[in-house]
Tab-separated table of C-alpha atoms (C1' of nucleotides) and ligand atoms in Angstrom:
chain	number	residue	atom	x	y	z
A	208	MET	CA	148.696	107.279	105.260
A	209	LYS	CA	147.037	110.535	106.249
A	210	THR	CA	146.002	111.272	109.787
A	211	ILE	CA	142.416	112.335	110.322
A	212	GLU	CA	143.636	115.825	111.049
A	213	GLN	CA	145.439	115.945	107.746
A	214	LEU	CA	142.417	114.631	105.932
A	215	LEU	CA	140.188	117.324	107.389
A	216	GLU	CA	142.715	120.050	106.765
A	217	SER	CA	143.155	118.956	103.193
A	218	LYS	CA	139.480	119.661	102.697
A	219	ASN	CA	139.513	122.911	104.625
A	220	ILE	CA	137.421	121.555	107.419
A	221	ARG	CA	138.384	122.746	110.843
A	222	VAL	CA	139.583	120.062	113.185
A	223	THR	CA	137.299	119.868	116.194
A	224	ALA	CA	137.018	117.320	118.963
A	225	MET	CA	133.569	116.295	117.819
A	226	ARG	CA	134.656	115.750	114.247
A	227	LEU	CA	137.576	113.613	115.277
A	228	LEU	CA	135.391	111.531	117.558
A	229	ILE	CA	132.739	110.975	114.951
A	230	TYR	CA	135.294	110.116	112.325
A	231	LYS	CA	136.875	107.547	114.635
A	232	PHE	CA	133.480	106.134	115.475
A	233	LEU	CA	132.743	105.622	111.802
A	234	ALA	CA	136.164	104.157	111.184
A	235	GLU	CA	135.763	101.578	113.932
A	236	LYS	CA	132.415	100.410	112.668
A	237	GLU	CA	132.548	98.386	109.550
A	238	ILE	CA	128.850	98.871	108.973
A	239	ALA	CA	126.799	101.829	107.856
A	240	VAL	CA	125.324	103.823	110.721
A	241	THR	CA	122.285	105.977	111.212
A	242	LEU	CA	122.227	109.362	112.832
A	243	SER	CA	120.675	107.841	115.908
A	244	ASP	CA	123.437	105.279	116.112
A	245	ILE	CA	125.815	108.187	116.381
A	246	GLU	CA	123.466	109.886	118.789
A	247	ASN	CA	123.509	106.858	121.060
A	248	ALA	CA	127.269	106.684	120.943
A	249	PHE	CA	127.624	110.330	121.939
A	250	GLU	CA	124.824	111.028	124.347
A	251	LYS	CA	126.464	114.119	125.704
A	252	ALA	CA	126.562	115.777	122.313
A	253	ASP	CA	123.670	117.563	120.717
A	254	ARG	CA	121.869	115.916	117.850
A	255	THR	CA	122.173	118.972	115.674
A	256	THR	CA	125.936	118.978	115.999
A	257	LEU	CA	126.100	115.328	115.048
A	258	TYR	CA	123.750	115.976	112.176
A	259	ARG	CA	125.752	118.880	110.883
A	260	THR	CA	129.012	117.078	111.336
A	261	ILE	CA	127.862	114.197	109.209
A	262	LYS	CA	126.511	116.633	106.617
A	263	THR	CA	129.858	118.391	106.514
A	264	PHE	CA	131.526	115.038	106.002
A	265	GLU	CA	129.057	114.216	103.284
A	266	GLU	CA	129.558	117.452	101.394
A	267	ASN	CA	133.273	116.879	101.474
A	268	VAL	CA	133.017	113.268	100.374
A	269	ILE	CA	134.349	111.880	103.624
A	270	VAL	CA	131.229	109.804	104.120
A	271	HIS	CA	128.601	108.701	101.679
A	272	GLN	CA	124.927	108.323	102.247
A	273	ILE	CA	123.239	104.968	101.871
A	274	ASP	CA	119.575	104.467	101.230
A	275	ASP	CA	119.055	100.817	102.022
A	276	GLY	CA	115.295	100.926	101.907
A	277	THR	CA	114.707	100.889	105.647
A	278	GLY	CA	113.576	104.479	105.391
A	279	ILE	CA	116.415	105.703	107.559
A	280	THR	CA	119.447	107.254	105.971
A	281	LYS	CA	122.727	105.592	106.792
A	282	TYR	CA	126.274	106.785	106.414
A	283	ALA	CA	129.626	105.113	105.933
A	284	LEU	CA	133.142	106.341	105.455
A	285	CYS	CA	134.300	106.605	101.911
A	286	GLU	CA	137.198	104.389	101.044
A	287	GLU	CA	140.661	105.752	100.573
A	288	GLY	CA	140.665	107.021	97.026
A	289	CYS	CA	136.976	106.501	96.450
A	290	ASN	CA	135.141	108.780	94.121
A	291	CYS	CA	131.667	108.825	95.526
A	292	ASP	CA	131.048	112.123	93.830
A	293	ILE	CA	131.669	110.621	90.451
A	294	LYS	CA	128.601	108.772	89.318
A	295	ASN	CA	130.173	105.606	88.034
A	296	ASP	CA	132.176	104.779	91.108
A	297	LEU	CA	129.177	103.516	93.009
A	298	HIS	CA	129.398	100.237	94.791
A	299	LEU	CA	126.905	97.750	96.046
A	300	HIS	CA	125.284	97.805	99.473
A	301	PHE	CA	124.007	94.821	101.351
A	302	HIS	CA	121.271	94.946	103.939
A	303	CYS	CA	120.824	91.973	106.265
A	304	ASN	CA	117.208	91.127	106.943
A	305	ASN	CA	118.240	89.325	110.099
A	306	CYS	CA	120.584	91.641	112.016
A	307	ASN	CA	119.458	94.747	110.149
A	308	GLU	CA	122.987	95.841	109.459
A	309	THR	CA	123.956	97.447	106.201
A	310	ILE	CA	127.439	97.170	104.826
A	311	CYS	CA	129.340	98.501	101.866
A	312	LEU	CA	130.510	95.888	99.431
A	313	THR	CA	133.118	98.168	98.025
A	314	GLU	CA	134.681	95.445	95.921
A	315	HIS	CA	131.432	94.886	94.093
A	316	LYS	CA	130.963	97.482	91.456
A	317	ILE	CA	127.520	97.855	90.040
A	318	PRO	CA	127.154	96.292	86.604
A	319	GLN	CA	126.242	98.510	83.692
A	320	ILE	CA	122.455	98.756	83.625
A	321	LYS	CA	120.806	99.228	80.276
A	322	VAL	CA	117.870	101.586	80.117
A	323	PRO	CA	115.377	102.001	77.277
A	324	ASP	CA	115.925	104.408	74.405
A	325	GLY	CA	115.387	107.991	75.406
A	326	PHE	CA	116.353	107.411	78.992
A	327	VAL	CA	119.645	108.695	80.311
A	328	SER	CA	121.167	106.951	83.286
A	329	GLU	CA	123.054	109.286	85.575
A	330	ASN	CA	123.424	107.155	88.624
A	331	VAL	CA	122.360	103.908	90.161
A	332	ASN	CA	121.369	102.766	93.609
A	333	LEU	CA	121.598	99.048	94.161
A	334	VAL	CA	120.807	97.397	97.452
A	335	VAL	CA	120.833	93.657	97.894
A	336	LYS	CA	118.861	92.318	100.831
A	337	GLY	CA	119.278	88.968	102.412
A	338	ILE	CA	121.346	87.308	105.091
A	339	CYS	CA	124.831	88.518	105.847
A	340	ASP	CA	127.862	86.329	106.429
A	341	LYS	CA	127.703	86.709	110.187
A	342	CYS	CA	124.047	85.656	110.312
A	343	SER	CA	124.212	82.836	107.762
A	344	GLY	CA	127.196	81.135	109.396
B	272	MET	CA	90.533	89.801	81.465
B	273	LYS	CA	89.333	90.202	85.034
B	274	THR	CA	87.308	93.148	86.165
B	275	ILE	CA	88.568	95.041	89.181
B	276	GLU	CA	85.702	93.613	91.178
B	277	GLN	CA	86.735	90.110	90.266
B	278	LEU	CA	90.335	90.825	91.126
B	279	LEU	CA	89.415	92.081	94.563
B	280	GLU	CA	87.027	89.223	95.212
B	281	SER	CA	89.634	86.698	94.169
B	282	LYS	CA	91.778	88.014	96.980
B	283	ASN	CA	88.940	88.222	99.482
B	284	ILE	CA	88.997	91.972	99.595
B	285	ARG	CA	85.645	93.597	99.878
B	286	VAL	CA	84.673	95.753	96.946
B	287	THR	CA	84.128	99.320	98.090
B	288	ALA	CA	83.703	102.534	96.180
B	289	MET	CA	86.969	103.902	97.503
B	290	ARG	CA	88.929	100.835	96.510
B	291	LEU	CA	87.573	100.872	93.002
B	292	LEU	CA	88.352	104.545	92.622
B	293	ILE	CA	91.891	104.196	93.878
B	294	TYR	CA	92.509	101.181	91.722
B	295	LYS	CA	91.303	103.082	88.659
B	296	PHE	CA	93.438	106.049	89.581
B	297	LEU	CA	96.515	103.853	89.748
B	298	ALA	CA	95.612	102.134	86.511
B	299	GLU	CA	95.304	105.409	84.643
B	300	LYS	CA	98.675	106.667	85.811
B	301	GLU	CA	101.644	105.044	84.223
B	302	ILE	CA	103.952	106.380	86.902
B	303	ALA	CA	104.449	105.465	90.518
B	304	VAL	CA	102.460	107.647	92.904
B	305	THR	CA	102.872	108.804	96.455
B	306	LEU	CA	100.208	108.786	99.099
B	307	SER	CA	99.833	112.514	98.772
B	308	ASP	CA	99.352	112.177	95.031
B	309	ILE	CA	96.363	110.016	95.853
B	310	GLU	CA	95.340	112.429	98.555
B	311	ASN	CA	95.301	115.287	96.082
B	312	ALA	CA	93.242	113.273	93.648
B	313	PHE	CA	90.626	112.450	96.272
B	314	GLU	CA	90.352	115.486	98.435
B	315	LYS	CA	87.031	114.454	99.852
B	316	ALA	CA	88.372	111.213	101.207
B	317	ASP	CA	90.285	110.871	104.414
B	318	ARG	CA	94.007	110.283	104.278
B	319	THR	CA	93.789	107.326	106.606
B	320	THR	CA	91.375	105.553	104.332
B	321	LEU	CA	93.636	106.121	101.371
B	322	TYR	CA	96.575	104.946	103.384
B	323	ARG	CA	94.848	101.796	104.520
B	324	THR	CA	93.505	101.099	101.079
B	325	ILE	CA	96.963	101.193	99.586
B	326	LYS	CA	98.283	99.038	102.402
B	327	THR	CA	95.547	96.499	101.755
B	328	PHE	CA	96.505	96.515	98.098
B	329	GLU	CA	100.119	96.073	99.036
B	330	GLU	CA	99.508	93.137	101.357
B	331	ASN	CA	97.550	91.457	98.635
B	332	VAL	CA	100.122	92.123	95.950
B	333	ILE	CA	97.918	94.418	93.940
B	334	VAL	CA	100.412	97.234	94.202
B	335	HIS	CA	104.081	97.202	95.017
B	336	GLN	CA	106.032	99.688	96.976
B	337	ILE	CA	108.885	101.598	95.389
B	338	ASP	CA	111.690	103.217	97.288
B	339	ASP	CA	113.267	105.477	94.717
B	340	GLY	CA	115.479	107.318	97.153
B	341	THR	CA	113.419	110.494	97.325
B	342	GLY	CA	112.495	109.551	100.860
B	343	ILE	CA	108.841	109.235	99.981
B	344	THR	CA	107.345	105.842	99.381
B	345	LYS	CA	105.697	105.366	96.035
B	346	TYR	CA	103.286	102.759	94.785
B	347	ALA	CA	102.438	101.257	91.444
B	348	LEU	CA	100.083	98.561	90.256
B	349	CYS	CA	101.574	95.167	89.856
B	350	GLU	CA	101.497	93.840	86.335
B	351	GLU	CA	99.055	91.176	85.279
B	352	GLY	CA	100.684	87.968	86.363
B	353	CYS	CA	103.505	89.633	88.234
B	354	ASN	CA	104.954	87.916	91.229
B	355	CYS	CA	106.156	90.781	93.353
B	356	ASP	CA	106.060	88.521	96.357
B	357	ILE	CA	108.506	86.155	94.782
B	358	LYS	CA	111.973	87.510	95.119
B	359	ASN	CA	113.286	86.972	91.656
B	360	ASP	CA	110.543	88.746	89.809
B	361	LEU	CA	111.799	92.192	90.706
B	362	HIS	CA	112.143	94.769	87.996
B	363	LEU	CA	113.993	97.993	87.580
B	364	HIS	CA	112.730	101.418	88.570
B	365	PHE	CA	113.723	104.655	86.965
B	366	HIS	CA	113.599	108.007	88.695
B	367	CYS	CA	113.813	111.156	86.598
B	368	ASN	CA	115.901	113.889	88.189
B	369	ASN	CA	114.148	116.445	86.032
B	370	CYS	CA	110.411	115.810	86.320
B	371	ASN	CA	110.742	113.762	89.488
B	372	GLU	CA	108.583	110.991	88.163
B	373	THR	CA	109.340	107.392	88.909
B	374	ILE	CA	108.325	104.625	86.576
B	375	CYS	CA	108.458	100.861	86.519
B	376	LEU	CA	110.614	99.424	83.798
B	377	THR	CA	108.877	96.098	83.971
B	378	GLU	CA	110.602	94.782	80.909
B	379	HIS	CA	114.002	95.243	82.485
B	380	LYS	CA	114.714	92.415	84.811
B	381	ILE	CA	117.491	92.951	87.279
B	382	PRO	CA	120.652	91.080	86.370
B	383	GLN	CA	121.908	88.439	88.739
B	384	ILE	CA	124.039	90.173	91.346
B	385	LYS	CA	126.882	88.219	92.847
B	386	VAL	CA	127.489	88.632	96.561
B	387	PRO	CA	130.510	87.456	98.553
B	388	ASP	CA	130.730	84.015	100.122
B	389	GLY	CA	128.571	83.673	103.182
B	390	PHE	CA	126.053	86.235	102.015
B	391	VAL	CA	122.636	85.135	100.831
B	392	SER	CA	120.781	87.372	98.429
B	393	GLU	CA	117.061	87.300	98.951
B	394	ASN	CA	116.018	90.319	97.018
B	395	VAL	CA	117.308	93.319	95.205
B	396	ASN	CA	116.307	96.947	94.941
B	397	LEU	CA	117.660	98.728	91.926
B	398	VAL	CA	116.853	102.321	91.099
B	399	VAL	CA	118.392	104.106	88.165
B	400	LYS	CA	118.318	107.877	88.275
B	401	GLY	CA	118.698	110.168	85.341
B	402	ILE	CA	116.576	111.784	82.676
B	403	CYS	CA	113.449	110.094	81.432
B	404	ASP	CA	112.377	109.798	77.809
B	405	LYS	CA	109.870	112.627	78.088
B	406	CYS	CA	112.424	115.011	79.544
B	407	SER	CA	115.364	114.074	77.338
B	408	GLY	CA	113.401	114.392	74.081
C	231	DA	C1'	63.393	90.914	109.159
C	232	DT	C1'	66.164	91.771	112.982
C	233	DA	C1'	70.118	91.260	115.702
C	234	DA	C1'	74.922	90.281	116.040
C	235	DT	C1'	79.195	90.482	114.049
C	236	DT	C1'	82.695	91.882	111.120
C	237	DG	C1'	84.970	95.109	108.369
C	238	DA	C1'	85.522	99.979	106.463
C	239	DT	C1'	85.901	104.700	107.254
C	240	DG	C1'	86.918	109.242	109.576
C	241	DC	C1'	88.973	112.036	113.051
C	242	DA	C1'	92.482	113.016	116.179
C	243	DA	C1'	96.650	112.145	117.907
C	244	DT	C1'	101.328	110.247	117.967
C	245	DG	C1'	106.090	109.188	116.598
C	246	DG	C1'	110.263	109.429	114.077
C	247	DA	C1'	113.397	111.495	111.245
C	248	DA	C1'	115.101	115.540	108.903
C	249	DG	C1'	115.929	120.216	108.784
C	250	DT	C1'	116.254	125.452	110.307
C	251	DG	C1'	116.705	130.045	113.049
C	252	DC	C1'	119.035	132.078	116.360
C	253	DA	C1'	121.786	132.889	120.312
C	254	DA	C1'	125.920	131.513	122.733
C	255	DT	C1'	130.376	129.709	122.639
C	256	DT	C1'	134.810	128.845	120.688
C	257	DA	C1'	138.476	129.365	117.415
C	258	DT	C1'	140.881	132.181	113.987
C	259	DT	C1'	142.666	136.382	112.123
C	260	DA	C1'	143.525	141.247	112.023
D	153	DT	C1'	143.473	142.587	122.422
D	154	DA	C1'	139.676	143.393	119.353
D	155	DA	C1'	137.135	141.942	115.398
D	156	DT	C1'	135.572	138.252	112.751
D	157	DA	C1'	134.188	133.799	111.429
D	158	DA	C1'	132.916	129.119	112.344
D	159	DT	C1'	130.957	125.752	115.495
D	160	DT	C1'	127.808	124.235	118.832
D	161	DG	C1'	123.379	123.826	121.544
D	162	DC	C1'	118.567	124.632	122.200
D	163	DA	C1'	114.058	125.124	120.587
D	164	DC	C1'	111.090	124.756	117.155
D	165	DT	C1'	109.167	123.183	112.736
D	166	DT	C1'	107.860	120.266	108.918
D	167	DC	C1'	106.820	116.163	106.673
D	168	DC	C1'	105.522	111.538	106.233
D	169	DA	C1'	103.983	107.340	108.310
D	170	DT	C1'	101.245	105.051	111.555
D	171	DT	C1'	97.763	103.975	115.325
D	172	DG	C1'	93.592	104.153	118.691
D	173	DC	C1'	89.156	104.643	118.894
D	174	DA	C1'	84.538	105.864	117.714
D	175	DT	C1'	81.212	105.554	114.026
D	176	DC	C1'	79.201	103.808	110.027
D	177	DA	C1'	78.177	100.182	106.546
D	178	DA	C1'	77.922	95.596	105.033
D	179	DT	C1'	77.632	90.751	105.882
D	180	DT	C1'	76.056	86.752	108.384
D	181	DA	C1'	73.465	84.306	111.927
D	182	DT	C1'	69.182	83.876	114.488
E	261	MN	MN1	129.042	102.288	100.649
E	262	MN	MN1	107.604	98.654	89.707
E	263	ZN	ZN1	123.142	89.916	109.538
E	264	ZN	ZN1	111.338	113.232	83.458
DNA sequence: ATAATTGATGCAATGGAAGTGCAATTATTA
DNA sequence: TAATAATTGCACTTCCATTGCATCAATTAT
């Protein structure tokens, strides 16, 4: 079990207070967050710093981007040992139409999708919308 | 085989020159188009009119919206007899990473996606990215 | 036919999110 | 300590989506 510091160092990312805070924030949430979610959580910090921090995380496969169709990009921590950079490792995302939260269903791998002759599938984005467990209870 | 006029009238949408032109434009294209694609095709017309026309079409299930992950909303005509408003009729979309075109693969229905207990699936967005038939040839 | 009403269009402005240039600050290395 | 490199903050920009309001056109009522 790596510490956050070790994780960052292993990817040659300098350990800064901001990066640790944002990482912890993401780790505590179990849902995908937008940049403005982060912004609201860290009002003292500048938006650009938050933006660049999350981009640094993204480039280094610490978080992955989620396009859930709301038009606003969301981010979530990659799982231990996930291979978000490798096309076939993609998992399913669920967007709740009631509470508007988006979560990673990391257990649910995306089924193989057949495409017509001549088409080459490189990667797949699958978002299921509906009512989440908390809202359907 | 309905004329465009009949289609519009059947949905209580007034037949205007602009609406006919935009409908024909969409019908000629076999790919999904952005608002600025339409804008470029009708430089004399105002963007707002084009925008509202497409929104009118969307509300009346004449076109459907496609979120292919490029960040820009695209639109395509609904098929004859399609039920885009009914959740299970959704089809697959393919986005080409080479030519950047997005097309409807209307023949390819989305497989049933299982979600965990407590979750209710209402609708699914599935976008496959890769190389299209024209670009892979 | 004319007036009243409703809807369509055009212009201007707004808002939100994403992204960039540059200067200032902070951390690392020489 | 000095030189260097990376991070942060501020201001600004761009792009797309959306709205308010005035005007214009079409439909309906008188
Ligand atoms: Mn995820
Ligand atoms: Mn389609
Ligand atoms: Zn919910
Ligand atoms: Zn292509």
